[in-house]
Short mmCIF file of C-alpha atoms and ligand atoms in Angstrom, two decimals:
data_model
loop_
_atom_site.label_atom_id
_atom_site.label_comp_id
_atom_site.label_asym_id
_atom_site.label_seq_id
_atom_site.Cartn_x
_atom_site.Cartn_y
_atom_site.Cartn_z
CA UNK A 12 -17.01 36.93 -10.16
CA UNK A 13 -14.52 40.00 -10.68
CA UNK A 14 -13.78 40.43 -13.92
CA UNK A 15 -10.88 43.08 -15.51
CA UNK A 16 -8.95 43.22 -19.13
CA UNK A 17 -5.14 43.93 -19.05
CA UNK A 18 -2.32 44.11 -21.36
CA UNK A 19 0.03 41.89 -21.14
CA UNK A 20 2.73 42.90 -18.79
CA UNK A 21 3.14 40.52 -16.11
CA UNK A 22 4.79 42.79 -13.81
CA UNK A 23 1.65 44.82 -13.47
CA UNK A 24 -0.67 41.66 -12.74
CA UNK A 25 -1.02 40.12 -9.50
CA UNK A 26 -2.92 36.53 -10.03
CA UNK A 27 -2.85 33.06 -8.27
CA UNK A 28 -2.57 31.29 -11.76
CA UNK A 29 -1.73 32.35 -15.01
CA UNK A 30 -3.25 30.17 -17.88
CA UNK A 31 -2.02 30.31 -21.67
CA UNK A 32 -3.23 28.17 -24.41
CA UNK A 33 -0.30 26.57 -26.35
CA UNK A 34 -0.15 24.98 -30.23
CA UNK A 35 1.16 22.09 -30.97
CA UNK A 36 3.32 23.20 -34.04
CA UNK A 37 6.85 23.03 -33.04
CA UNK A 38 7.61 27.00 -33.98
CA UNK A 39 4.31 28.10 -32.30
CA UNK A 40 4.97 26.12 -29.28
CA UNK A 41 8.69 27.48 -29.13
CA UNK A 42 7.04 31.19 -29.32
CA UNK A 43 4.90 30.37 -26.45
CA UNK A 44 7.79 29.20 -24.02
CA UNK A 45 9.49 32.29 -25.60
CA UNK A 46 6.79 34.93 -24.61
CA UNK A 47 6.92 33.37 -21.24
CA UNK A 48 10.56 33.74 -20.80
CA UNK A 49 10.98 37.18 -21.91
CA UNK A 50 7.33 37.90 -19.69
CA UNK A 51 9.13 36.50 -16.77
CA UNK A 52 12.68 37.16 -17.49
CA UNK A 53 13.83 33.54 -16.78
CA UNK A 54 14.33 30.57 -18.73
CA UNK A 55 11.63 27.79 -18.62
CA UNK A 56 13.00 24.31 -17.23
CA UNK A 57 13.72 21.96 -19.72
CA UNK A 58 11.81 19.34 -18.23
CA UNK A 59 8.69 21.09 -18.59
CA UNK A 60 9.39 22.26 -22.41
CA UNK A 61 10.03 18.08 -22.68
CA UNK A 62 6.42 17.64 -21.13
CA UNK A 63 4.05 20.10 -22.84
CA UNK A 64 3.86 19.46 -26.33
CA UNK A 65 0.74 21.29 -26.81
CA UNK A 66 -1.27 18.33 -27.57
CA UNK A 67 -5.37 18.97 -27.62
CA UNK A 68 -6.51 17.76 -23.73
CA UNK A 69 -2.89 18.25 -22.47
CA UNK A 70 -2.24 20.39 -19.35
CA UNK A 71 0.80 21.41 -17.72
CA UNK A 72 1.22 22.93 -14.03
CA UNK A 73 3.94 24.33 -13.02
CA UNK A 74 5.85 26.93 -10.77
CA UNK A 75 7.93 29.55 -12.77
CA UNK A 76 9.43 32.62 -11.44
CA UNK A 77 7.77 32.71 -8.63
CA UNK A 78 4.17 32.40 -10.44
CA UNK A 79 1.84 29.21 -11.17
CA UNK A 80 1.32 28.82 -14.80
CA UNK A 81 -1.05 26.46 -16.35
CA UNK A 82 -0.40 25.41 -19.79
CA UNK A 83 -3.36 24.09 -22.05
CA UNK A 84 -2.67 22.71 -25.26
CA UNK A 85 -4.74 23.41 -28.66
CA UNK A 86 -3.62 20.70 -30.82
CA UNK A 87 -2.40 21.98 -34.22
CA UNK A 88 -3.18 24.99 -35.73
CA UNK A 89 -4.57 24.30 -38.76
CA UNK A 90 -6.95 21.70 -37.11
CA UNK A 91 -8.16 23.90 -34.04
CA UNK A 92 -11.46 24.98 -33.89
CA UNK A 93 -13.59 27.52 -31.59
CA UNK A 94 -14.76 24.61 -29.73
CA UNK A 95 -11.46 23.37 -29.31
CA UNK A 96 -10.16 26.51 -27.90
CA UNK A 97 -13.43 26.82 -25.85
CA UNK A 98 -12.68 23.18 -24.39
CA UNK A 99 -8.96 24.09 -23.66
CA UNK A 100 -9.44 27.44 -21.88
CA UNK A 101 -12.22 25.11 -19.76
CA UNK A 102 -9.80 22.61 -18.80
CA UNK A 103 -7.12 25.17 -17.65
CA UNK A 104 -9.60 27.18 -15.90
CA UNK A 105 -11.25 24.09 -14.12
CA UNK A 106 -7.70 23.15 -13.10
CA UNK A 107 -7.23 26.46 -11.14
CA UNK A 108 -10.20 26.05 -9.81
CA UNK A 109 -9.31 22.85 -8.41
CA UNK A 110 -5.77 23.53 -7.47
CA UNK A 111 -7.72 26.30 -4.93
CA UNK A 112 -6.64 29.50 -7.05
CA UNK A 113 -8.67 32.48 -6.17
CA UNK A 114 -7.63 34.64 -9.12
CA UNK A 115 -6.59 33.62 -12.25
CA UNK A 116 -5.14 35.70 -15.33
CA UNK A 117 -6.38 34.36 -18.68
CA UNK A 118 -3.81 35.09 -21.79
CA UNK A 119 -6.67 35.43 -24.12
CA UNK A 120 -5.73 34.03 -27.49
CA UNK A 121 -6.13 36.92 -29.49
CA UNK A 122 -4.79 35.62 -33.16
CA UNK A 123 -6.24 34.06 -36.11
CA UNK A 124 -8.18 30.78 -36.67
CA UNK A 125 -9.35 29.61 -39.75
CA UNK A 126 -13.28 30.44 -40.31
CA UNK A 127 -13.85 32.24 -36.87
CA UNK A 128 -13.98 35.77 -36.58
CA UNK A 129 -11.99 37.82 -34.21
CA UNK A 130 -15.13 38.41 -31.87
CA UNK A 131 -16.10 34.57 -32.05
CA UNK A 132 -12.43 34.03 -30.90
CA UNK A 133 -12.79 36.26 -27.45
CA UNK A 134 -16.19 35.67 -26.75
CA UNK A 135 -15.58 31.95 -27.08
CA UNK A 136 -12.99 31.94 -24.51
CA UNK A 137 -14.68 34.09 -22.03
CA UNK A 138 -17.92 31.89 -22.30
CA UNK A 139 -15.93 28.65 -21.62
CA UNK A 140 -13.81 30.47 -18.77
CA UNK A 141 -17.09 31.45 -17.02
CA UNK A 142 -19.37 28.62 -17.82
CA UNK A 143 -16.42 26.05 -17.03
CA UNK A 144 -16.85 27.20 -13.11
CA UNK A 145 -20.37 26.60 -12.92
CA UNK A 146 -21.50 24.98 -9.79
CA UNK A 147 -25.21 24.16 -8.20
CA UNK A 148 -24.10 23.74 -4.54
CA UNK A 149 -26.19 26.43 -2.58
CA UNK A 150 -27.97 23.69 -0.59
CA UNK A 151 -24.68 22.10 0.59
CA UNK A 152 -23.72 23.19 3.89
CA UNK A 153 -20.39 21.58 4.29
CA UNK A 154 -18.85 22.87 1.34
CA UNK A 155 -15.13 21.87 2.35
CA UNK A 156 -15.61 18.37 0.84
CA UNK A 157 -17.25 19.49 -2.35
CA UNK A 158 -16.08 21.92 -5.37
CA UNK A 159 -16.65 25.12 -4.13
CA UNK A 160 -16.84 28.21 -6.13
CA UNK A 161 -13.11 29.07 -5.37
CA UNK A 162 -12.18 31.35 -8.30
CA UNK A 163 -13.49 34.63 -7.91
CA UNK A 164 -11.50 36.76 -9.99
CA UNK A 165 -10.76 36.21 -13.38
CA UNK A 166 -7.95 38.83 -15.29
CA UNK A 167 -8.00 38.62 -18.99
CA UNK A 168 -4.97 39.33 -20.71
CA UNK A 169 -4.35 40.47 -24.23
CA UNK A 170 -2.19 42.44 -26.46
CA UNK A 171 -5.22 43.84 -27.79
CA UNK A 172 -6.77 45.18 -24.56
CA UNK A 173 -7.72 48.90 -25.54
CA UNK A 174 -8.16 47.67 -29.54
CA UNK A 175 -10.51 45.92 -31.87
CA UNK A 176 -13.48 46.50 -29.47
CA UNK A 177 -12.15 43.51 -26.95
CA UNK A 178 -13.61 44.39 -24.06
CA UNK A 179 -17.09 45.14 -25.81
CA UNK A 180 -16.77 41.36 -26.75
CA UNK A 181 -15.63 40.45 -23.37
CA UNK A 182 -18.94 42.18 -21.72
CA UNK A 183 -20.87 40.46 -24.38
CA UNK A 184 -19.43 37.07 -23.61
CA UNK A 185 -19.98 37.77 -19.81
CA UNK A 186 -23.95 38.12 -20.32
CA UNK A 187 -24.31 35.67 -22.36
CA UNK A 188 -22.34 33.29 -20.02
CA UNK A 189 -24.45 34.67 -17.21
CA UNK A 190 -27.61 34.19 -18.98
CA UNK A 191 -26.90 30.74 -19.64
CA UNK A 192 -26.38 30.57 -15.94
CA UNK A 193 -29.32 31.77 -15.01
CA UNK A 194 -30.90 29.12 -17.18
CA UNK A 195 -29.00 26.18 -15.46
CA UNK A 196 -30.09 27.41 -12.02
CA UNK A 197 -33.71 27.62 -12.71
CA UNK A 198 -33.28 23.98 -14.55
CA UNK A 199 -31.52 22.71 -11.23
CA UNK A 200 -33.84 24.13 -8.57
CA UNK A 201 -35.64 21.55 -7.26
CA UNK A 202 -39.68 21.64 -7.74
CA UNK A 203 -40.46 21.97 -3.90
CA UNK A 204 -38.86 25.48 -4.58
CA UNK A 205 -39.07 26.09 -8.16
CA UNK A 206 -43.11 25.82 -8.37
CA UNK A 207 -44.90 27.94 -11.07
CA UNK A 208 -45.62 30.54 -9.20
CA UNK A 209 -41.91 30.58 -7.94
CA UNK A 210 -40.70 30.88 -11.56
CA UNK A 211 -42.90 33.46 -12.59
CA UNK A 212 -41.56 35.84 -9.29
CA UNK A 213 -38.25 35.08 -10.74
CA UNK A 214 -38.87 36.14 -14.21
CA UNK A 215 -40.40 39.07 -12.64
CA UNK A 216 -37.21 40.27 -10.79
CA UNK A 217 -35.59 39.66 -14.34
CA UNK A 218 -37.74 41.65 -16.02
CA UNK A 219 -37.30 44.72 -13.52
CA UNK A 220 -33.65 44.14 -13.61
CA UNK A 221 -32.69 43.71 -17.29
CA UNK A 222 -35.64 45.79 -18.60
CA UNK A 223 -38.34 44.01 -20.60
CA UNK A 224 -42.06 43.64 -19.71
CA UNK A 225 -43.45 40.75 -17.89
CA UNK A 226 -47.01 39.52 -17.81
CA UNK A 227 -48.42 36.98 -15.59
CA UNK A 228 -51.66 34.80 -15.93
CA UNK A 229 -52.85 32.98 -12.80
CA UNK A 230 -54.85 30.08 -13.05
CA UNK A 231 -57.99 32.17 -12.83
CA UNK A 232 -56.96 34.15 -15.95
CA UNK A 233 -56.27 31.00 -17.70
CA UNK A 234 -60.08 29.56 -16.79
CA UNK A 235 -61.16 32.71 -18.23
CA UNK A 236 -59.09 32.59 -21.36
CA UNK A 237 -60.04 28.95 -21.82
CA UNK A 238 -56.63 27.59 -21.97
CA UNK A 239 -57.91 24.17 -21.60
CA UNK A 240 -54.78 22.06 -22.37
CA UNK A 241 -52.44 23.92 -19.99
CA UNK A 242 -55.02 23.76 -17.32
CA UNK A 243 -56.09 20.13 -18.02
CA UNK A 244 -52.36 19.04 -17.31
CA UNK A 245 -51.87 21.09 -14.31
CA UNK A 246 -55.32 20.33 -12.48
CA UNK A 247 -54.21 17.18 -10.77
CA UNK A 248 -51.54 19.91 -8.59
CA UNK A 249 -51.82 21.81 -5.34
CA UNK A 250 -49.32 24.49 -6.94
CA UNK A 251 -51.51 26.57 -9.77
CA UNK A 252 -50.15 27.11 -13.17
CA UNK A 253 -49.10 30.42 -14.69
CA UNK A 254 -48.48 31.53 -18.14
CA UNK A 255 -45.97 34.17 -18.58
CA UNK A 256 -45.62 36.58 -21.49
CA UNK A 257 -42.42 38.42 -21.77
CA UNK A 258 -41.83 41.19 -23.91
CA UNK A 259 -38.88 43.07 -25.34
CA UNK A 260 -39.16 46.01 -28.01
CA UNK A 261 -35.21 46.80 -28.98
CA UNK A 262 -36.32 46.62 -32.54
CA UNK A 263 -38.35 49.57 -34.78
CA UNK A 264 -41.39 50.01 -34.00
CA UNK A 265 -44.29 47.81 -35.81
CA UNK A 266 -41.23 45.35 -36.81
CA UNK A 267 -42.84 41.81 -36.38
CA UNK A 268 -41.78 40.34 -33.21
CA UNK A 269 -39.86 36.84 -32.95
CA UNK A 270 -41.60 34.68 -30.66
CA UNK A 271 -40.06 32.11 -28.27
CA UNK A 272 -42.18 29.76 -26.19
CA UNK A 273 -40.85 27.28 -23.54
CA UNK A 274 -42.28 23.81 -21.82
CA UNK A 275 -41.94 24.83 -18.27
CA UNK A 276 -42.94 21.66 -16.50
CA UNK A 277 -41.49 22.24 -12.83
CA UNK A 278 -41.85 18.62 -12.13
CA UNK A 279 -43.14 15.90 -14.36
CA UNK A 280 -44.58 12.73 -12.69
CA UNK A 281 -46.16 11.74 -16.19
CA UNK A 282 -49.31 12.12 -14.07
CA UNK A 283 -52.09 9.14 -14.08
CA UNK A 284 -49.80 7.59 -16.74
CA UNK A 285 -47.26 7.41 -14.30
CA UNK A 286 -43.24 7.09 -14.65
CA UNK A 287 -40.96 4.24 -13.47
CA UNK A 288 -39.82 6.02 -10.11
CA UNK A 289 -35.79 5.29 -10.83
CA UNK A 290 -34.59 8.76 -12.45
CA UNK A 291 -37.83 10.23 -11.85
CA UNK A 292 -35.62 12.82 -9.92
CA UNK A 293 -34.35 14.37 -13.37
CA UNK A 294 -37.98 15.68 -14.36
CA UNK A 295 -37.31 18.56 -12.00
CA UNK A 296 -35.66 19.71 -15.03
CA UNK A 297 -38.79 19.32 -17.09
CA UNK A 298 -38.67 23.30 -17.23
CA UNK A 299 -35.28 23.75 -19.29
CA UNK A 300 -37.19 24.65 -22.14
CA UNK A 301 -38.74 27.40 -20.37
CA UNK A 302 -35.56 28.31 -18.68
CA UNK A 303 -33.77 28.59 -22.07
CA UNK A 304 -36.58 31.23 -23.22
CA UNK A 305 -36.05 33.14 -19.70
CA UNK A 306 -32.20 32.81 -20.11
CA UNK A 307 -32.59 34.23 -23.78
CA UNK A 308 -34.89 37.08 -22.89
CA UNK A 309 -32.17 38.19 -20.18
CA UNK A 310 -29.51 37.88 -22.79
CA UNK A 311 -31.25 39.97 -25.61
CA UNK A 312 -32.51 42.64 -23.15
CA UNK A 313 -29.47 43.30 -21.36
CA UNK A 314 -27.73 43.14 -24.85
CA UNK A 315 -29.92 46.04 -25.74
CA UNK A 316 -30.29 43.90 -29.51
CA UNK A 317 -32.23 45.43 -31.87
CA UNK A 318 -35.10 42.82 -31.92
CA UNK A 319 -38.26 42.72 -30.89
CA UNK A 320 -39.16 39.74 -29.13
CA UNK A 321 -41.65 37.98 -27.19
CA UNK A 322 -41.15 35.04 -24.80
CA UNK A 323 -43.68 33.07 -23.57
CA UNK A 324 -43.34 30.00 -21.05
CA UNK A 325 -46.44 27.59 -19.76
CA UNK A 326 -45.70 26.87 -15.82
CA UNK A 327 -47.26 23.74 -14.43
CA UNK A 328 -46.45 20.40 -12.69
CA UNK A 329 -47.85 17.30 -14.00
CA UNK A 330 -49.31 15.52 -11.11
CA UNK A 331 -51.32 12.24 -10.35
CA UNK A 332 -53.93 13.03 -8.03
CA UNK A 333 -57.75 13.05 -6.80
CA UNK A 334 -58.33 15.75 -9.60
CA UNK A 335 -55.67 15.02 -12.27
CA UNK A 336 -56.70 14.49 -16.12
CA UNK A 337 -56.57 11.05 -17.40
CA UNK A 338 -56.07 8.95 -20.15
CA UNK A 339 -59.41 9.25 -22.65
CA UNK A 340 -60.14 12.75 -21.44
CA UNK A 341 -60.68 14.97 -24.60
CA UNK A 342 -60.19 18.34 -23.38
CA UNK A 343 -60.43 21.78 -25.15
CA UNK A 344 -57.45 23.70 -26.59
CA UNK A 345 -57.29 27.61 -26.45
CA UNK A 346 -57.93 27.90 -30.11
CA UNK A 347 -60.67 25.55 -30.12
CA UNK A 348 -59.66 21.95 -30.69
CA UNK A 349 -60.29 18.83 -29.18
CA UNK A 350 -57.78 16.84 -27.73
CA UNK A 351 -58.08 13.47 -27.17
CA UNK A 352 -55.29 12.60 -24.19
CA UNK A 353 -53.95 9.03 -24.74
CA UNK A 354 -51.25 9.44 -22.20
CA UNK A 355 -50.87 12.14 -19.60
CA UNK A 356 -47.38 11.95 -19.55
CA UNK A 357 -47.35 13.48 -22.83
CA UNK A 358 -47.98 16.73 -21.21
CA UNK A 359 -45.38 18.96 -22.74
CA UNK A 360 -46.96 19.35 -25.74
CA UNK A 361 -50.72 19.95 -24.53
CA UNK A 362 -48.50 23.29 -22.78
CA UNK A 363 -47.03 24.38 -26.03
CA UNK A 364 -50.20 23.81 -28.20
CA UNK A 365 -51.88 26.82 -25.64
CA UNK A 366 -49.04 28.63 -25.56
CA UNK A 367 -48.02 28.57 -29.14
CA UNK A 368 -51.63 29.46 -29.84
CA UNK A 369 -51.20 32.76 -27.84
CA UNK A 370 -48.17 33.46 -29.66
CA UNK A 371 -49.56 33.89 -32.79
CA UNK A 372 -51.93 36.68 -31.69
CA UNK A 373 -48.71 38.70 -31.69
CA UNK A 374 -48.61 37.92 -35.61
CA UNK A 375 -44.66 36.85 -34.98
CA UNK A 376 -41.91 36.67 -37.35
CA UNK A 377 -41.82 33.18 -36.65
CA UNK A 378 -42.12 31.10 -33.55
CA UNK A 379 -39.33 29.02 -31.88
CA UNK A 380 -40.40 26.60 -29.01
CA UNK A 381 -38.07 24.87 -26.67
CA UNK A 382 -39.05 21.40 -24.83
CA UNK A 383 -37.80 18.47 -23.03
CA UNK A 384 -40.35 17.17 -25.08
CA UNK A 385 -39.45 13.29 -25.71
CA UNK A 386 -37.51 10.78 -24.58
CA UNK A 387 -37.59 9.55 -28.25
CA UNK A 388 -35.09 12.60 -28.93
CA UNK A 389 -32.72 10.91 -26.37
CA UNK A 390 -32.69 7.97 -27.88
CA UNK A 391 -32.25 9.13 -31.69
CA UNK A 392 -29.83 11.70 -30.92
CA UNK A 393 -28.23 11.18 -27.43
CA UNK A 394 -26.98 14.44 -25.13
CA UNK A 395 -25.14 15.21 -28.53
CA UNK A 396 -27.79 17.32 -30.84
CA UNK A 397 -30.89 18.98 -30.36
CA UNK A 398 -34.04 17.83 -32.72
CA UNK A 399 -35.18 20.30 -34.82
CA UNK A 400 -38.61 20.15 -36.40
CA UNK A 401 -39.48 22.78 -38.32
CA UNK A 402 -42.09 24.03 -41.46
CA UNK A 403 -39.85 26.47 -42.70
CA UNK A 404 -36.51 26.22 -44.48
CA UNK A 405 -35.17 29.32 -43.86
CA UNK A 406 -35.69 29.50 -40.29
CA UNK A 407 -34.14 25.94 -39.75
CA UNK A 408 -30.99 27.34 -41.86
CA UNK A 409 -30.55 30.20 -39.62
CA UNK A 410 -30.78 27.91 -36.56
CA UNK A 411 -28.60 25.37 -37.40
CA UNK A 412 -26.04 28.20 -38.23
CA UNK A 413 -26.57 29.50 -34.88
CA UNK A 414 -25.93 26.19 -33.75
CA UNK A 415 -22.79 25.09 -35.29
CA UNK A 416 -21.77 28.48 -34.34
CA UNK A 417 -22.16 28.12 -30.36
CA UNK A 418 -21.89 24.19 -30.28
CA UNK A 419 -25.16 24.04 -29.65
CA UNK A 420 -25.81 22.15 -32.56
CA UNK A 421 -29.16 21.17 -34.42
CA UNK A 422 -30.31 17.99 -36.24
CA UNK A 423 -33.29 18.48 -38.50
CA UNK A 424 -35.74 15.62 -38.31
CA UNK A 425 -38.85 15.86 -41.33
CA UNK A 426 -41.99 17.52 -40.63
CA UNK A 427 -43.99 15.55 -43.20
CA UNK A 428 -47.61 14.66 -43.43
CA UNK A 429 -47.10 10.94 -43.18
CA UNK A 430 -46.44 11.51 -39.83
CA UNK A 431 -48.76 13.69 -38.95
CA UNK A 432 -51.80 11.31 -39.79
CA UNK A 433 -50.15 9.26 -36.65
CA UNK A 434 -51.73 11.78 -34.31
CA UNK A 435 -55.49 11.58 -36.04
CA UNK A 436 -57.91 10.62 -33.16
CA UNK A 437 -60.86 8.59 -33.48
CA UNK A 438 -62.90 10.83 -31.12
CA UNK A 439 -61.06 14.31 -31.11
CA UNK A 440 -59.69 16.69 -33.76
CA UNK A 441 -56.60 15.31 -32.64
CA UNK A 442 -55.05 13.03 -30.15
CA UNK A 443 -51.68 13.58 -27.73
CA UNK A 444 -49.18 10.69 -29.01
CA UNK A 445 -49.06 8.72 -32.24
CA UNK A 446 -49.21 5.11 -32.38
CA UNK A 447 -46.94 2.36 -30.82
CA UNK A 448 -43.48 4.19 -30.39
CA UNK A 449 -42.90 5.32 -33.78
CA UNK A 450 -41.20 8.54 -34.49
CA UNK A 451 -41.92 9.69 -31.06
CA UNK A 452 -40.11 13.06 -31.63
CA UNK A 453 -41.55 13.95 -34.55
CA UNK A 454 -45.49 13.48 -33.63
CA UNK A 455 -44.62 15.11 -30.51
CA UNK A 456 -43.37 18.16 -32.79
CA UNK A 457 -46.33 17.51 -34.92
CA UNK A 458 -49.19 18.09 -32.25
CA UNK A 459 -47.25 21.37 -31.59
CA UNK A 460 -47.20 22.12 -35.19
CA UNK A 461 -51.15 21.88 -35.67
CA UNK A 462 -51.37 24.94 -33.36
CA UNK A 463 -48.61 27.11 -35.06
CA UNK A 464 -51.56 28.22 -37.91
CA UNK A 465 -49.13 28.91 -41.40
CA UNK A 466 -46.38 30.94 -38.95
CA UNK A 467 -42.72 29.85 -39.70
CA UNK A 468 -42.32 27.58 -36.69
CA UNK A 469 -39.27 25.72 -35.38
CA UNK A 470 -39.67 23.32 -32.52
CA UNK A 471 -36.43 22.29 -30.63
CA UNK A 472 -36.76 19.06 -28.49
CA UNK A 473 -33.94 19.53 -25.61
CA UNK A 474 -34.71 16.24 -23.70
CA UNK A 475 -31.28 14.98 -24.35
CA UNK A 476 -29.14 18.49 -24.81
CA UNK A 477 -30.52 20.17 -22.00
CA UNK A 478 -29.57 17.45 -19.02
CA UNK A 479 -26.43 16.31 -19.11
CA UNK A 480 -25.04 12.93 -17.24
CA UNK A 481 -21.91 13.91 -16.86
CA UNK A 482 -19.84 17.08 -16.94
CA UNK A 483 -18.29 18.00 -20.39
CA UNK A 484 -15.46 20.69 -20.34
CA UNK A 485 -17.93 23.51 -20.13
CA UNK A 486 -21.27 21.85 -20.00
CA UNK A 487 -21.92 20.72 -16.63
CA UNK A 488 -23.86 17.58 -15.16
CA UNK A 489 -27.54 18.19 -15.20
CA UNK A 490 -28.91 21.12 -16.39
CA UNK A 491 -26.74 22.55 -19.23
CA UNK A 492 -29.17 25.79 -20.08
CA UNK A 493 -28.78 24.94 -23.79
CA UNK A 494 -30.85 27.31 -26.09
CA UNK A 495 -29.76 30.38 -24.46
CA UNK A 496 -26.54 30.76 -26.21
CA UNK A 497 -28.08 29.68 -29.53
CA UNK A 498 -31.08 31.82 -29.52
CA UNK A 499 -28.89 34.70 -28.37
CA UNK A 500 -26.44 34.00 -31.24
CA UNK A 501 -29.46 33.86 -34.28
CA UNK A 502 -30.98 37.38 -32.69
CA UNK A 503 -27.39 39.08 -32.62
CA UNK A 504 -27.11 37.72 -36.43
CA UNK A 505 -30.32 38.70 -37.62
CA UNK A 506 -30.55 42.45 -36.21
N1 LIG B 609 -40.55 14.98 -20.07
C1 LIG B 609 -40.81 14.01 -20.64
C2 LIG B 609 -39.53 13.83 -22.10
C3 LIG B 609 -38.35 13.51 -21.39
C4 LIG B 609 -38.08 12.01 -20.83
C5 LIG B 609 -37.51 14.32 -21.25
C6 LIG B 609 -36.85 11.72 -20.68
C7 LIG B 609 -35.93 14.33 -20.63
C8 LIG B 609 -35.90 12.89 -20.39
C9 LIG B 609 -42.09 14.04 -21.32
O1 LIG B 609 -43.15 14.88 -21.03
C10 LIG B 609 -42.44 12.64 -21.87
O2 LIG B 609 -42.83 12.23 -20.46
N2 LIG B 609 -42.46 12.45 -22.94
C11 LIG B 609 -43.21 10.82 -23.00
C12 LIG B 609 -44.10 11.00 -24.62
C13 LIG B 609 -44.82 9.75 -24.79
C14 LIG B 609 -45.71 9.51 -23.94
C15 LIG B 609 -45.75 9.81 -25.92
C16 LIG B 609 -41.53 9.99 -24.03
O3 LIG B 609 -40.93 10.53 -23.98
O4 LIG B 609 -41.86 9.17 -23.13
ZN1 LIG B 610 -44.36 13.77 -19.68
ZN1 LIG B 611 -42.24 16.26 -19.46
#
């Protein structure tokens, strides 16, 4: 994708489509039409003015003065949020894309919006532009019948072209969007390709390209380290597990690192507690937590944020097989606890237990784990919000704020001891599931909590938000890359 920034003089710009977001307010809408008329030297057809009122969700595509314009409505300015601006930008982009336009010029809204900074307004539109065009179509040979990747050039137009750091904001947004897309691509890659070994290889090349350190632990190393929980999940698979540790030091020397830990189950069959076959293909995305960690490392390193950051992903398949772990097995975690496996489908928490234990060795400022952990998160919150469980109010507030700012929203559930008791085992230190189906998202989280010592910790259950059953305006169907924009925002805010 070729991306450039230019001023508003249309004479100097050549594009297949020109996109402009307009408010519904009478005066502002008039100003938009006036702007088009002065810029093209021609009056806009009265019928177009009759049709297009700038309502939120309204789109109007037309030829005017030899160019194609696409107007997209923002609704009333007073009610316009950053998310409305993102979605309306995305809709215009998609419309241009399905028209078959190759190059588009987008008039960035560079005025004010209540509650949002100039940087947010610019980055919001740029992120939404790129994210809306995402397609996972690399395996389709005959792309004629599919929405192909048609737009290959975006020209961002702004009255502030050389002022107010506009280009810097655009670059930042491009990096964040591309990192989100890195995560989507990993999540969508099928599990016959995206094995633990493959994902570790991808991380290695990102580390080299974007400037962070990568250390990979293979099965032999994991056996030596006694990562008993991760190994138990992996033992039914022909593809061996990996743990990958990424290190980025952009902060001061000696400054405590943040640790982000991701569940990277490249395919979850459920193991011996096998899942129903209906919909099982979506379990190729059971590594969305790891994908979010990898995408965030990419973004933070490329943006050269002044933070120290450790990313850890536990990569394995969860397969039934002659050597698979079984219900009733008692396994020993990396930190020495015995774990009674009551359900082999509750594997994510086992993978994370060892990985977060390992994270504590870096004496981090906090540990944030991300996982497609429980179907119960989907039942409770749908695809709209990520479940947050944490032992720390300050960390929770920071995450919730970043969630609201990026619209990757979080909803906090309690981490009370009452729930913790549900995972006591009669025969081991802890059981890997609670009793019955009660509070499944919380008991899953509290299992992980038993391994974080006293570090400030937050668990993000992205089972609902990491995978989307249908496309939104800038969030695609299937793997969404959720977590990358959220975490990058939090780290950006806490430099
Ligand atoms: N990967 C699944 C959770 C999941 C389900 C994610 C649906 C996305 C969509 C996880 O490993 C799992 O199977 N969890 C079990 C836990 C249960 C056995 C306590 C679940 O949610 O049913
Ligand atoms: Zn499972
Ligand atoms: Zn799983």
